[in-house]
mmCIF file of C-alpha atoms in Angstrom:
data_model
loop_
_atom_site.group_PDB
_atom_site.id
_atom_site.type_symbol
_atom_site.label_atom_id
_atom_site.label_comp_id
_atom_site.label_asym_id
_atom_site.label_seq_id
_atom_site.Cartn_x
_atom_site.Cartn_y
_atom_site.Cartn_z
ATOM 1 C CA MET A 1 -50.372 36.327 83.230
ATOM 2 C CA LEU A 2 -49.527 33.734 85.904
ATOM 3 C CA GLU A 3 -53.176 33.607 86.948
ATOM 4 C CA LEU A 4 -54.130 32.988 83.316
ATOM 5 C CA LEU A 5 -51.667 30.115 83.018
ATOM 6 C CA ARG A 6 -52.821 28.656 86.355
ATOM 7 C CA ARG A 7 -56.422 28.705 85.252
ATOM 8 C CA LEU A 8 -55.427 27.203 81.910
ATOM 9 C CA TRP A 9 -54.117 24.107 83.653
ATOM 10 C CA GLU A 10 -57.027 23.734 86.140
ATOM 11 C CA VAL A 11 -59.036 20.567 85.562
ATOM 12 C CA GLU A 12 -61.162 20.369 88.783
ATOM 13 C CA ASN A 13 -64.292 21.876 87.300
ATOM 14 C CA LEU A 14 -63.921 20.237 83.846
ATOM 15 C CA SER A 15 -65.368 17.015 82.568
ATOM 16 C CA PRO A 16 -63.614 14.625 80.165
ATOM 17 C CA HIS A 17 -64.757 14.539 76.572
ATOM 18 C CA GLY A 18 -66.214 11.081 77.062
ATOM 19 C CA ILE A 19 -69.089 12.552 79.030
ATOM 20 C CA CYS A 20 -70.188 14.416 75.891
ATOM 21 C CA LEU A 21 -70.330 11.022 74.179
ATOM 22 C CA LEU A 22 -72.345 9.645 77.103
ATOM 23 C CA TRP A 23 -69.593 7.054 77.562
ATOM 24 C CA ARG A 24 -71.046 5.052 74.748
ATOM 25 C CA PRO A 25 -68.397 2.424 73.908
ATOM 26 C CA GLU A 26 -69.004 2.403 70.150
ATOM 27 C CA LEU A 27 -68.379 6.177 70.006
ATOM 28 C CA ILE A 28 -65.463 6.142 72.437
ATOM 29 C CA TRP A 29 -63.563 3.362 70.637
ATOM 30 C CA THR A 30 -64.332 4.723 67.194
ATOM 31 C CA HIS A 31 -62.618 7.970 68.206
ATOM 32 C CA VAL A 32 -59.735 6.086 69.828
ATOM 33 C CA VAL A 33 -59.078 3.856 66.804
ATOM 34 C CA SER A 34 -59.406 6.636 64.193
ATOM 35 C CA ASP A 35 -57.227 9.108 66.134
ATOM 36 C CA SER A 36 -54.659 6.370 66.806
ATOM 37 C CA LEU A 37 -54.417 5.525 63.095
ATOM 38 C CA ILE A 38 -54.128 9.199 62.150
ATOM 39 C CA ALA A 39 -51.456 9.760 64.833
ATOM 40 C CA PHE A 40 -49.480 6.705 63.671
ATOM 41 C CA ALA A 41 -49.584 7.937 60.073
ATOM 42 C CA TYR A 42 -48.580 11.457 61.116
ATOM 43 C CA PHE A 43 -45.622 10.164 63.165
ATOM 44 C CA SER A 44 -44.395 7.821 60.396
ATOM 45 C CA ILE A 45 -44.294 10.574 57.768
ATOM 46 C CA PRO A 46 -41.619 12.690 59.587
ATOM 47 C CA VAL A 47 -39.512 9.558 60.053
ATOM 48 C CA GLY A 48 -39.622 8.960 56.312
ATOM 49 C CA LEU A 49 -38.780 12.604 55.559
ATOM 50 C CA ALA A 50 -35.874 12.569 58.020
ATOM 51 C CA TYR A 51 -34.526 9.332 56.481
ATOM 52 C CA PHE A 52 -34.759 10.773 52.970
ATOM 53 C CA VAL A 53 -33.035 14.079 53.808
ATOM 54 C CA SER A 54 -30.260 12.412 55.798
ATOM 55 C CA HIS A 55 -29.446 10.104 52.875
ATOM 56 C CA ARG A 56 -29.849 12.732 50.145
ATOM 57 C CA ARG A 57 -27.796 15.662 51.332
ATOM 58 C CA ASP A 58 -27.570 16.891 47.749
ATOM 59 C CA VAL A 59 -31.303 17.729 47.685
ATOM 60 C CA VAL A 60 -31.903 21.440 47.149
ATOM 61 C CA PHE A 61 -33.963 23.165 49.919
ATOM 62 C CA GLY A 62 -33.642 20.195 52.261
ATOM 63 C CA TRP A 63 -34.577 22.346 55.274
ATOM 64 C CA ILE A 64 -38.201 22.568 54.061
ATOM 65 C CA PHE A 65 -38.500 18.820 54.626
ATOM 66 C CA TRP A 66 -37.533 19.305 58.283
ATOM 67 C CA SER A 67 -40.176 22.031 58.559
ATOM 68 C CA PHE A 68 -42.832 19.659 57.282
ATOM 69 C CA ALA A 69 -41.563 16.967 59.673
ATOM 70 C CA VAL A 70 -42.066 19.273 62.722
ATOM 71 C CA PHE A 71 -45.497 20.389 61.502
ATOM 72 C CA ILE A 72 -46.741 16.846 60.841
ATOM 73 C CA THR A 73 -45.389 15.605 64.191
ATOM 74 C CA ALA A 74 -47.357 18.348 65.982
ATOM 75 C CA CYS A 75 -50.478 17.350 64.067
ATOM 76 C CA GLY A 76 -50.026 13.776 65.242
ATOM 77 C CA ALA A 77 -49.680 14.993 68.839
ATOM 78 C CA THR A 78 -53.088 16.755 68.622
ATOM 79 C CA HIS A 79 -54.751 13.444 67.758
ATOM 80 C CA LEU A 80 -53.093 11.736 70.721
ATOM 81 C CA MET A 81 -54.393 14.536 72.932
ATOM 82 C CA ALA A 82 -57.893 13.933 71.534
ATOM 83 C CA ILE A 83 -57.665 10.351 72.791
ATOM 84 C CA TRP A 84 -56.272 11.469 76.170
ATOM 85 C CA THR A 85 -59.038 13.995 76.802
ATOM 86 C CA LEU A 86 -61.713 11.360 76.325
ATOM 87 C CA TRP A 87 -60.908 10.281 79.901
ATOM 88 C CA VAL A 88 -58.747 13.111 81.328
ATOM 89 C CA PRO A 89 -59.913 16.724 80.973
ATOM 90 C CA ASP A 90 -56.401 18.160 80.272
ATOM 91 C CA TYR A 91 -57.820 20.753 77.901
ATOM 92 C CA GLY A 92 -55.084 23.240 78.780
ATOM 93 C CA LEU A 93 -52.389 20.810 77.628
ATOM 94 C CA GLU A 94 -54.448 20.084 74.513
ATOM 95 C CA ALA A 95 -54.688 23.819 73.830
ATOM 96 C CA ALA A 96 -50.893 24.183 74.222
ATOM 97 C CA VAL A 97 -50.307 21.321 71.785
ATOM 98 C CA LYS A 98 -52.713 22.861 69.278
ATOM 99 C CA LEU A 99 -51.003 26.254 69.736
ATOM 100 C CA LEU A 100 -47.642 24.641 68.982
ATOM 101 C CA THR A 101 -49.188 22.915 65.957
ATOM 102 C CA GLY A 102 -50.642 26.207 64.732
ATOM 103 C CA MET A 103 -47.264 27.960 65.017
ATOM 104 C CA ALA A 104 -45.547 25.119 63.140
ATOM 105 C CA SER A 105 -48.191 25.174 60.438
ATOM 106 C CA ILE A 106 -47.933 28.972 60.011
ATOM 107 C CA GLY A 107 -44.128 28.785 59.825
ATOM 108 C CA THR A 108 -44.242 25.942 57.276
ATOM 109 C CA ALA A 109 -46.840 27.749 55.152
ATOM 110 C CA VAL A 110 -44.817 30.996 55.121
ATOM 111 C CA ALA A 111 -41.609 29.124 54.275
ATOM 112 C CA LEU A 112 -43.395 27.251 51.498
ATOM 113 C CA TRP A 113 -44.661 30.430 49.845
ATOM 114 C CA VAL A 114 -41.264 32.120 50.226
ATOM 115 C CA LEU A 115 -39.667 29.105 48.584
ATOM 116 C CA MET A 116 -42.265 28.835 45.824
ATOM 117 C CA PRO A 117 -40.577 31.217 43.261
ATOM 118 C CA LYS A 118 -37.274 29.356 43.581
ATOM 119 C CA ALA A 119 -39.002 25.987 43.401
ATOM 120 C CA LEU A 120 -40.769 26.997 40.196
ATOM 121 C CA THR A 121 -37.395 27.705 38.572
ATOM 122 C CA LEU A 122 -36.297 24.102 39.079
ATOM 123 C CA PRO A 123 -36.293 22.165 35.790
ATOM 124 C CA SER A 124 -39.080 19.707 35.187
ATOM 125 C CA PRO A 125 -38.403 16.080 34.206
ATOM 126 C CA THR A 126 -39.196 16.985 30.606
ATOM 127 C CA GLN A 127 -36.742 19.874 30.683
ATOM 128 C CA LEU A 128 -34.101 17.642 32.258
ATOM 129 C CA ARG A 129 -34.660 15.025 29.563
ATOM 130 C CA GLN A 130 -34.371 17.648 26.824
ATOM 131 C CA ALA A 131 -31.220 19.041 28.443
ATOM 132 C CA ASN A 132 -29.743 15.540 28.615
ATOM 133 C CA GLU A 133 -30.598 14.920 24.971
ATOM 134 C CA ALA A 134 -28.993 18.230 23.984
ATOM 135 C CA LEU A 135 -25.921 17.362 26.032
ATOM 136 C CA GLU A 136 -25.703 13.923 24.446
ATOM 137 C CA ALA A 137 -25.987 15.537 21.000
ATOM 138 C CA ARG A 138 -23.137 17.906 21.850
ATOM 139 C CA ILE A 139 -21.066 14.995 23.129
ATOM 140 C CA ARG A 140 -21.692 13.100 19.903
ATOM 141 C CA GLU A 141 -20.690 16.181 17.894
ATOM 142 C CA ARG A 142 -17.561 16.527 20.010
ATOM 143 C CA ASP A 143 -16.714 12.849 19.581
ATOM 144 C CA ALA A 144 -17.242 13.166 15.831
ATOM 145 C CA ALA A 145 -15.032 16.253 15.752
ATOM 146 C CA LEU A 146 -12.360 14.465 17.777
ATOM 147 C CA ALA A 147 -12.552 11.452 15.466
ATOM 148 C CA ALA A 148 -12.250 13.731 12.428
ATOM 149 C CA LEU A 149 -9.301 15.508 14.051
ATOM 150 C CA GLU A 150 -7.602 12.201 14.840
ATOM 151 C CA ALA A 151 -8.202 11.040 11.270
ATOM 152 C CA ALA A 152 -6.785 14.319 9.941
ATOM 153 C CA ASN A 153 -3.759 13.995 12.212
ATOM 154 C CA ALA A 154 -3.241 10.404 11.117
ATOM 155 C CA GLU A 155 -3.567 11.430 7.468
ATOM 156 C CA ARG A 156 -1.125 14.295 8.033
ATOM 157 C CA GLN A 157 1.334 11.923 9.692
ATOM 158 C CA ARG A 158 0.994 9.497 6.786
ATOM 159 C CA ALA A 159 1.548 12.349 4.332
ATOM 160 C CA GLU A 160 4.578 13.566 6.269
ATOM 161 C CA GLU A 161 5.946 10.029 6.423
ATOM 162 C CA ALA A 162 5.364 9.607 2.672
ATOM 163 C CA LEU A 163 7.106 12.937 2.036
ATOM 164 C CA ARG A 164 10.065 11.934 4.188
ATOM 165 C CA GLN A 165 10.221 8.568 2.427
ATOM 166 C CA SER A 166 10.059 10.290 -0.967
ATOM 167 C CA GLN A 167 12.794 12.745 0.001
ATOM 168 C CA LYS A 168 14.934 9.903 1.329
ATOM 169 C CA MET A 169 14.463 7.870 -1.845
ATOM 170 C CA GLU A 170 15.248 10.926 -3.964
ATOM 171 C CA ALA A 171 18.445 11.588 -2.011
ATOM 172 C CA ILE A 172 19.458 7.920 -2.257
ATOM 173 C CA GLY A 173 18.654 8.000 -5.979
ATOM 174 C CA GLN A 174 20.829 11.053 -6.576
ATOM 175 C CA LEU A 175 23.729 9.505 -4.678
ATOM 176 C CA THR A 176 23.239 6.138 -6.352
ATOM 177 C CA GLY A 177 23.033 7.633 -9.832
ATOM 178 C CA GLY A 178 26.238 9.606 -9.448
ATOM 179 C CA VAL A 179 28.173 6.673 -8.005
ATOM 180 C CA ALA A 180 26.800 4.270 -10.621
ATOM 181 C CA HIS A 181 27.818 6.524 -13.527
ATOM 182 C CA ASP A 182 31.340 6.980 -12.201
ATOM 183 C CA PHE A 183 31.642 3.296 -11.437
ATOM 184 C CA ASN A 184 30.355 2.445 -14.914
ATOM 185 C CA ASN A 185 33.063 4.568 -16.525
ATOM 186 C CA LEU A 186 35.720 2.875 -14.409
ATOM 187 C CA LEU A 187 34.366 -0.534 -15.371
ATOM 188 C CA ASN A 188 34.515 0.430 -19.035
ATOM 189 C CA VAL A 189 38.194 1.265 -18.648
ATOM 190 C CA VAL A 190 38.852 -1.992 -16.787
ATOM 191 C CA LEU A 191 37.000 -4.092 -19.376
ATOM 192 C CA LEU A 192 38.762 -2.335 -22.272
ATOM 193 C CA ASN A 193 42.206 -2.938 -20.821
ATOM 194 C CA LEU A 194 41.397 -6.534 -19.919
ATOM 195 C CA ASP A 195 40.222 -7.068 -23.496
ATOM 196 C CA ARG A 196 43.454 -5.565 -24.875
ATOM 197 C CA VAL A 197 45.575 -7.739 -22.569
ATOM 198 C CA GLU A 198 43.627 -10.849 -23.577
ATOM 199 C CA ARG A 199 44.122 -10.117 -27.264
ATOM 200 C CA GLY A 200 47.881 -9.723 -26.677
ATOM 201 C CA LEU A 201 48.311 -13.041 -24.893
ATOM 202 C CA PRO A 202 49.205 -16.245 -26.687
ATOM 203 C CA ALA A 203 46.410 -18.764 -26.989
ATOM 204 C CA GLU A 204 48.186 -21.214 -24.693
ATOM 205 C CA SER A 205 48.981 -18.630 -21.994
ATOM 206 C CA PRO A 206 47.870 -19.695 -18.449
ATOM 207 C CA LEU A 207 46.897 -16.064 -17.791
ATOM 208 C CA ARG A 208 43.865 -16.332 -20.073
ATOM 209 C CA LYS A 209 41.839 -18.193 -17.417
ATOM 210 C CA ARG A 210 42.597 -15.537 -14.823
ATOM 211 C CA LEU A 211 41.751 -12.776 -17.292
ATOM 212 C CA GLY A 212 38.427 -14.538 -18.049
ATOM 213 C CA ASP A 213 37.573 -14.631 -14.344
ATOM 214 C CA ALA A 214 38.426 -10.947 -14.064
ATOM 215 C CA MET A 215 36.226 -10.081 -17.039
ATOM 216 C CA LYS A 216 33.305 -12.111 -15.592
ATOM 217 C CA GLY A 217 33.643 -10.227 -12.314
ATOM 218 C CA ALA A 218 33.692 -6.894 -14.120
ATOM 219 C CA GLU A 219 30.632 -7.859 -16.147
ATOM 220 C CA ARG A 220 28.745 -8.831 -12.956
ATOM 221 C CA ALA A 221 29.706 -5.465 -11.515
ATOM 222 C CA ALA A 222 28.366 -3.856 -14.706
ATOM 223 C CA THR A 223 25.105 -5.730 -14.198
ATOM 224 C CA MET A 224 24.857 -4.290 -10.679
ATOM 225 C CA THR A 225 25.600 -0.837 -12.081
ATOM 226 C CA HIS A 226 22.730 -1.297 -14.538
ATOM 227 C CA LYS A 227 20.390 -2.043 -11.617
ATOM 228 C CA LEU A 228 21.590 1.007 -9.717
ATOM 229 C CA LEU A 229 21.007 3.183 -12.759
ATOM 230 C CA ALA A 230 17.482 1.750 -13.019
ATOM 231 C CA PHE A 231 16.779 2.736 -9.410
ATOM 232 C CA ALA A 232 18.262 6.210 -9.990
ATOM 233 C CA ARG A 233 16.019 6.595 -13.085
ATOM 234 C CA CYS A 234 19.056 6.988 -15.324
ATOM 235 C CA GLN A 235 18.866 3.748 -17.295
ATOM 236 C CA PRO A 236 18.299 4.105 -21.042
ATOM 237 C CA LEU A 237 14.696 3.192 -21.900
ATOM 238 C CA SER A 238 13.047 2.500 -25.221
ATOM 239 C CA PRO A 239 9.415 3.410 -24.565
ATOM 240 C CA VAL A 240 6.846 2.418 -27.154
ATOM 241 C CA SER A 241 3.063 2.331 -27.230
ATOM 242 C CA THR A 242 2.273 -0.863 -25.336
ATOM 243 C CA ASP A 243 -0.818 -2.997 -24.796
ATOM 244 C CA VAL A 244 -0.104 -4.045 -21.201
ATOM 245 C CA ASN A 245 -2.740 -6.804 -21.158
ATOM 246 C CA ALA A 246 -1.246 -8.477 -24.237
ATOM 247 C CA GLN A 247 2.273 -8.063 -22.842
ATOM 248 C CA ILE A 248 1.341 -9.692 -19.522
ATOM 249 C CA ALA A 249 -0.681 -12.483 -21.154
ATOM 250 C CA SER A 250 2.285 -13.530 -23.287
ATOM 251 C CA PHE A 251 4.824 -13.070 -20.490
ATOM 252 C CA ALA A 252 2.792 -15.184 -18.026
ATOM 253 C CA GLU A 253 3.689 -18.333 -20.011
ATOM 254 C CA PHE A 254 7.381 -17.532 -19.575
ATOM 255 C CA LEU A 255 6.865 -17.022 -15.841
ATOM 256 C CA ARG A 256 5.295 -20.473 -15.394
ATOM 257 C CA GLY A 257 8.567 -22.105 -16.311
ATOM 258 C CA THR A 258 10.669 -19.650 -14.358
ATOM 259 C CA ILE A 259 9.163 -19.659 -10.868
ATOM 260 C CA GLY A 260 8.463 -23.390 -10.633
ATOM 261 C CA SER A 261 5.489 -25.722 -10.603
ATOM 262 C CA ARG A 262 4.624 -25.110 -6.931
ATOM 263 C CA ILE A 263 3.475 -21.572 -7.725
ATOM 264 C CA ARG A 264 0.102 -21.221 -9.477
ATOM 265 C CA ILE A 265 -0.122 -18.172 -11.734
ATOM 266 C CA GLU A 266 -3.463 -16.458 -12.206
ATOM 267 C CA THR A 267 -4.298 -13.434 -14.345
ATOM 268 C CA ASP A 268 -7.095 -10.924 -13.871
ATOM 269 C CA LEU A 269 -6.856 -8.447 -16.737
ATOM 270 C CA ALA A 270 -9.328 -5.588 -16.909
ATOM 271 C CA PRO A 271 -10.758 -4.981 -20.403
ATOM 272 C CA ASP A 272 -10.533 -1.803 -22.471
ATOM 273 C CA LEU A 273 -7.367 -0.471 -20.877
ATOM 274 C CA PRO A 274 -5.624 2.491 -22.514
ATOM 275 C CA ARG A 275 -2.247 1.990 -24.110
ATOM 276 C CA VAL A 276 0.773 3.257 -22.207
ATOM 277 C CA ASN A 277 4.117 4.553 -23.409
ATOM 278 C CA ILE A 278 6.657 2.344 -21.634
ATOM 279 C CA ASP A 279 9.600 0.060 -22.330
ATOM 280 C CA PRO A 280 7.983 -3.417 -22.638
ATOM 281 C CA ASN A 281 11.248 -5.238 -21.901
ATOM 282 C CA GLN A 282 11.692 -3.319 -18.673
ATOM 283 C CA LEU A 283 8.043 -3.984 -17.749
ATOM 284 C CA GLU A 284 8.673 -7.713 -18.111
ATOM 285 C CA ASN A 285 11.906 -7.305 -16.140
ATOM 286 C CA ALA A 286 10.008 -5.545 -13.310
ATOM 287 C CA ILE A 287 7.292 -8.231 -13.214
ATOM 288 C CA LEU A 288 9.968 -10.935 -13.224
ATOM 289 C CA ASN A 289 11.722 -9.333 -10.248
ATOM 290 C CA LEU A 290 8.435 -9.180 -8.324
ATOM 291 C CA ALA A 291 7.597 -12.786 -9.296
ATOM 292 C CA VAL A 292 10.983 -14.041 -8.052
ATOM 293 C CA ASN A 293 10.490 -12.252 -4.739
ATOM 294 C CA ALA A 294 7.001 -13.768 -4.509
ATOM 295 C CA ARG A 295 8.417 -17.247 -5.190
ATOM 296 C CA ASP A 296 10.940 -16.818 -2.372
ATOM 297 C CA ALA A 297 8.094 -15.770 -0.033
ATOM 298 C CA MET A 298 6.148 -18.971 -0.876
ATOM 299 C CA PRO A 299 8.615 -21.842 -0.380
ATOM 300 C CA GLU A 300 5.760 -24.314 0.131
ATOM 301 C CA GLY A 301 3.866 -23.058 -2.900
ATOM 302 C CA GLY A 302 1.044 -20.579 -3.361
ATOM 303 C CA THR A 303 -0.627 -18.325 -5.872
ATOM 304 C CA LEU A 304 0.869 -15.455 -7.854
ATOM 305 C CA THR A 305 -1.734 -13.138 -9.362
ATOM 306 C CA LEU A 306 -1.069 -10.690 -12.193
ATOM 307 C CA ALA A 307 -3.879 -8.169 -12.544
ATOM 308 C CA THR A 308 -4.521 -4.895 -14.307
ATOM 309 C CA ARG A 309 -6.857 -2.120 -13.244
ATOM 310 C CA LEU A 310 -7.993 1.145 -14.775
ATOM 311 C CA LEU A 311 -7.012 4.175 -12.712
ATOM 312 C CA PRO A 312 -9.829 6.509 -11.602
ATOM 313 C CA GLY A 313 -10.692 8.957 -14.351
ATOM 314 C CA GLY A 314 -9.126 6.745 -17.018
ATOM 315 C CA GLU A 315 -5.810 8.622 -16.728
ATOM 316 C CA GLY A 316 -3.780 5.433 -16.659
ATOM 317 C CA LEU A 317 -3.629 1.874 -15.425
ATOM 318 C CA THR A 318 -2.200 -0.200 -12.612
ATOM 319 C CA VAL A 319 -0.345 -3.486 -12.866
ATOM 320 C CA GLU A 320 -0.946 -5.468 -9.672
ATOM 321 C CA VAL A 321 1.394 -8.281 -8.666
ATOM 322 C CA SER A 322 0.226 -10.123 -5.531
ATOM 323 C CA ASP A 323 1.161 -13.338 -3.781
ATOM 324 C CA THR A 324 -0.096 -15.488 -0.906
ATOM 325 C CA GLY A 325 3.243 -15.623 0.867
ATOM 326 C CA SER A 326 4.406 -14.580 4.307
ATOM 327 C CA GLY A 327 4.107 -10.850 3.588
ATOM 328 C CA MET A 328 6.217 -8.013 4.949
ATOM 329 C CA THR A 329 6.307 -6.199 8.246
ATOM 330 C CA PRO A 330 5.694 -2.425 8.106
ATOM 331 C CA GLU A 331 9.371 -1.846 8.926
ATOM 332 C CA VAL A 332 10.560 -3.998 6.027
ATOM 333 C CA GLU A 333 7.957 -2.539 3.683
ATOM 334 C CA ALA A 334 9.157 1.003 4.454
ATOM 335 C CA ARG A 335 12.675 0.139 3.234
ATOM 336 C CA ALA A 336 11.949 -2.493 0.580
ATOM 337 C CA PHE A 337 12.605 -0.154 -2.379
ATOM 338 C CA GLU A 338 15.965 1.000 -1.027
ATOM 339 C CA PRO A 339 18.994 -0.347 -2.930
ATOM 340 C CA PHE A 340 21.002 -3.094 -1.197
ATOM 341 C CA PHE A 341 18.283 -3.614 1.426
ATOM 342 C CA THR A 342 17.416 -7.280 1.715
ATOM 343 C CA THR A 343 16.097 -9.689 4.330
ATOM 344 C CA LYS A 344 17.726 -12.698 2.703
ATOM 345 C CA PRO A 345 20.819 -14.350 4.172
ATOM 346 C CA LEU A 346 24.222 -13.060 3.125
ATOM 347 C CA GLY A 347 25.065 -14.086 -0.413
ATOM 348 C CA GLU A 348 21.489 -14.969 -1.439
ATOM 349 C CA GLY A 349 20.352 -11.597 -2.673
ATOM 350 C CA THR A 350 21.749 -8.229 -3.730
ATOM 351 C CA GLY A 351 18.788 -6.143 -2.541
ATOM 352 C CA LEU A 352 18.494 -4.424 -5.928
ATOM 353 C CA GLY A 353 15.450 -6.163 -7.440
ATOM 354 C CA LEU A 354 12.712 -3.994 -5.914
ATOM 355 C CA SER A 355 14.798 -0.835 -6.222
ATOM 356 C CA GLN A 356 15.080 -1.517 -9.966
ATOM 357 C CA VAL A 357 11.286 -1.945 -10.159
ATOM 358 C CA PHE A 358 10.783 1.336 -8.304
ATOM 359 C CA GLY A 359 13.191 3.200 -10.584
ATOM 360 C CA PHE A 360 11.595 1.858 -13.757
ATOM 361 C CA ALA A 361 8.094 2.911 -12.639
ATOM 362 C CA GLN A 362 9.289 6.367 -11.633
ATOM 363 C CA GLN A 363 11.274 6.856 -14.835
ATOM 364 C CA SER A 364 8.193 5.836 -16.851
ATOM 365 C CA GLY A 365 6.138 8.624 -15.228
ATOM 366 C CA GLY A 366 4.360 6.301 -12.805
ATOM 367 C CA ASN A 367 4.966 4.900 -9.363
ATOM 368 C CA ALA A 368 5.471 1.672 -7.426
ATOM 369 C CA THR A 369 3.710 1.183 -4.094
ATOM 370 C CA PHE A 370 2.834 -1.549 -1.640
ATOM 371 C CA VAL A 371 -0.860 -2.036 -0.939
ATOM 372 C CA ARG A 372 -2.091 -3.469 2.338
ATOM 373 C CA GLY A 373 -5.266 -5.496 2.362
ATOM 374 C CA ASP A 374 -7.129 -8.122 4.332
ATOM 375 C CA ARG A 375 -5.653 -11.019 2.436
ATOM 376 C CA PRO A 376 -2.222 -12.438 3.357
ATOM 377 C CA GLY A 377 0.885 -11.937 1.301
ATOM 378 C CA THR A 378 2.302 -8.936 -0.518
ATOM 379 C CA THR A 379 0.699 -6.773 -3.188
ATOM 380 C CA VAL A 380 2.653 -4.311 -5.332
ATOM 381 C CA HIS A 381 1.020 -1.763 -7.624
ATOM 382 C CA LEU A 382 2.861 -0.415 -10.666
ATOM 383 C CA SER A 383 0.933 2.568 -11.984
ATOM 384 C CA PHE A 384 1.527 4.145 -15.399
ATOM 385 C CA PRO A 385 -0.125 7.147 -17.089
ATOM 386 C CA ALA A 386 -2.122 6.558 -20.242
ATOM 387 C CA GLN A 387 -0.514 7.312 -23.566
ATOM 388 C CA GLY A 388 -0.958 11.001 -24.388
ATOM 389 C CA SER A 389 -1.848 11.908 -20.782
ATOM 390 C CA ALA A 390 -0.336 15.048 -19.323
ATOM 391 C CA ALA A 391 1.241 12.899 -16.643
ATOM 392 C CA ASN A 392 2.924 10.709 -19.272
ATOM 393 C CA ARG A 393 6.145 12.642 -19.421
ATOM 394 C CA PRO A 394 9.552 11.079 -19.025
ATOM 395 C CA ALA A 395 10.877 11.496 -15.514
ATOM 396 C CA PRO A 396 13.818 13.909 -15.346
ATOM 397 C CA THR A 397 17.060 12.015 -15.756
ATOM 398 C CA ARG A 398 20.585 13.027 -14.985
ATOM 399 C CA PRO A 399 22.990 13.415 -17.940
ATOM 400 C CA VAL A 400 25.051 10.341 -18.633
ATOM 401 C CA PRO A 401 28.781 11.156 -18.392
ATOM 402 C CA VAL A 402 30.713 10.906 -21.608
ATOM 403 C CA VAL A 403 32.659 7.691 -21.901
ATOM 404 C CA GLU A 404 36.237 7.768 -23.108
ATOM 405 C CA PRO A 405 36.481 7.548 -26.905
ATOM 406 C CA GLY A 406 36.933 4.039 -28.107
ATOM 407 C CA VAL A 407 35.754 2.432 -24.889
ATOM 408 C CA PRO A 408 32.762 0.145 -25.569
ATOM 409 C CA PRO A 409 30.036 -0.047 -22.950
ATOM 410 C CA PRO A 410 29.959 -3.254 -20.887
ATOM 411 C CA LEU A 411 27.772 -6.063 -22.111
ATOM 412 C CA LEU A 412 24.510 -5.956 -20.106
ATOM 413 C CA PRO A 413 22.032 -8.816 -20.174
ATOM 414 C CA PRO A 414 18.637 -7.933 -21.608
ATOM 415 C CA VAL A 415 16.781 -9.211 -18.523
ATOM 416 C CA VAL A 416 18.152 -8.975 -15.002
ATOM 417 C CA VAL A 417 16.796 -11.042 -12.135
ATOM 418 C CA ALA A 418 17.675 -9.990 -8.612
ATOM 419 C CA GLY A 419 16.580 -11.023 -5.173
#
């Protein structure tokens, strides 16, 4: 074996490869230039592979790139040896380099074929694109589902809040109705006795002025009781078949002189509305209360719009009262229909106007709601069922307590205006 290796490296009896080319310069330098270019290309490729693998450690099967780098480097070395042996007959060294290159090539080829089944399972660009599109579709479906869930949760929260508000208003109404009835009976007794005392006094008695002041105070308290009964849906109504458009058209002229010249009144009355079974005087009273509130919200002037709309399905109509004032915050709007709630300074409002409107609408089988829109100001909808509709049933009222015999009810003004 040693003798074989010794003989492999002997160069004494060998001639360089240039002799075979007869030392012709054109042949010698053609081989030198071509082998140099091939060697340079072979040596640059492993550098590029090494740079790629070192910067992309996430690449699957990165070791195969190193295998190719070793194989290509050995191939480049064989071309350098071809240049060297043109002048130096180191054919043993050239054989060793070629042997190393052959081993590297065999190893790379075997590794490549072993890796081939796994490489074929890798997704193609088309498959990756399709997978990305499918993933994006699933993400869009998920986002749509999340949006629908959020909308459902928001709707559920609004429904729960509306239920809580309805329950609160019902509880307040029950309490208010009971207190108002009892207070009304007490006022009847007070007014009756004041009337008897006044009739028993001489005409020149100085007590008559004091009795008159007491009776005025009792009558104002009776007016407040009337408003509380309206909110509690216990006020006596006289519902008749009413053409709401005609009622509003005639009442608008009265409003022009009531709310002042700074406020412009506009009407937008939908045609062919069904008749409704309501108390027309209380409808005017409700619109007047809303108009007064609108006037207070527009101290520099503005527009008050009275409109009517047909409810979906023709089951009723809506009276819309809107202004261009400062509007309400959500917190104020949530409590606006509560009795005695007011944002006005002390002594400038009782806080019973909107509660009376709410009670009238409820007692007439309808409802009163605030509507939010893009335009500024406040919009209130009074909805009423059409005459003869199943929904047009009187709201349940609490029985009015029996007043003592002989006690007349307090004098209540036909139209009540409250802040």
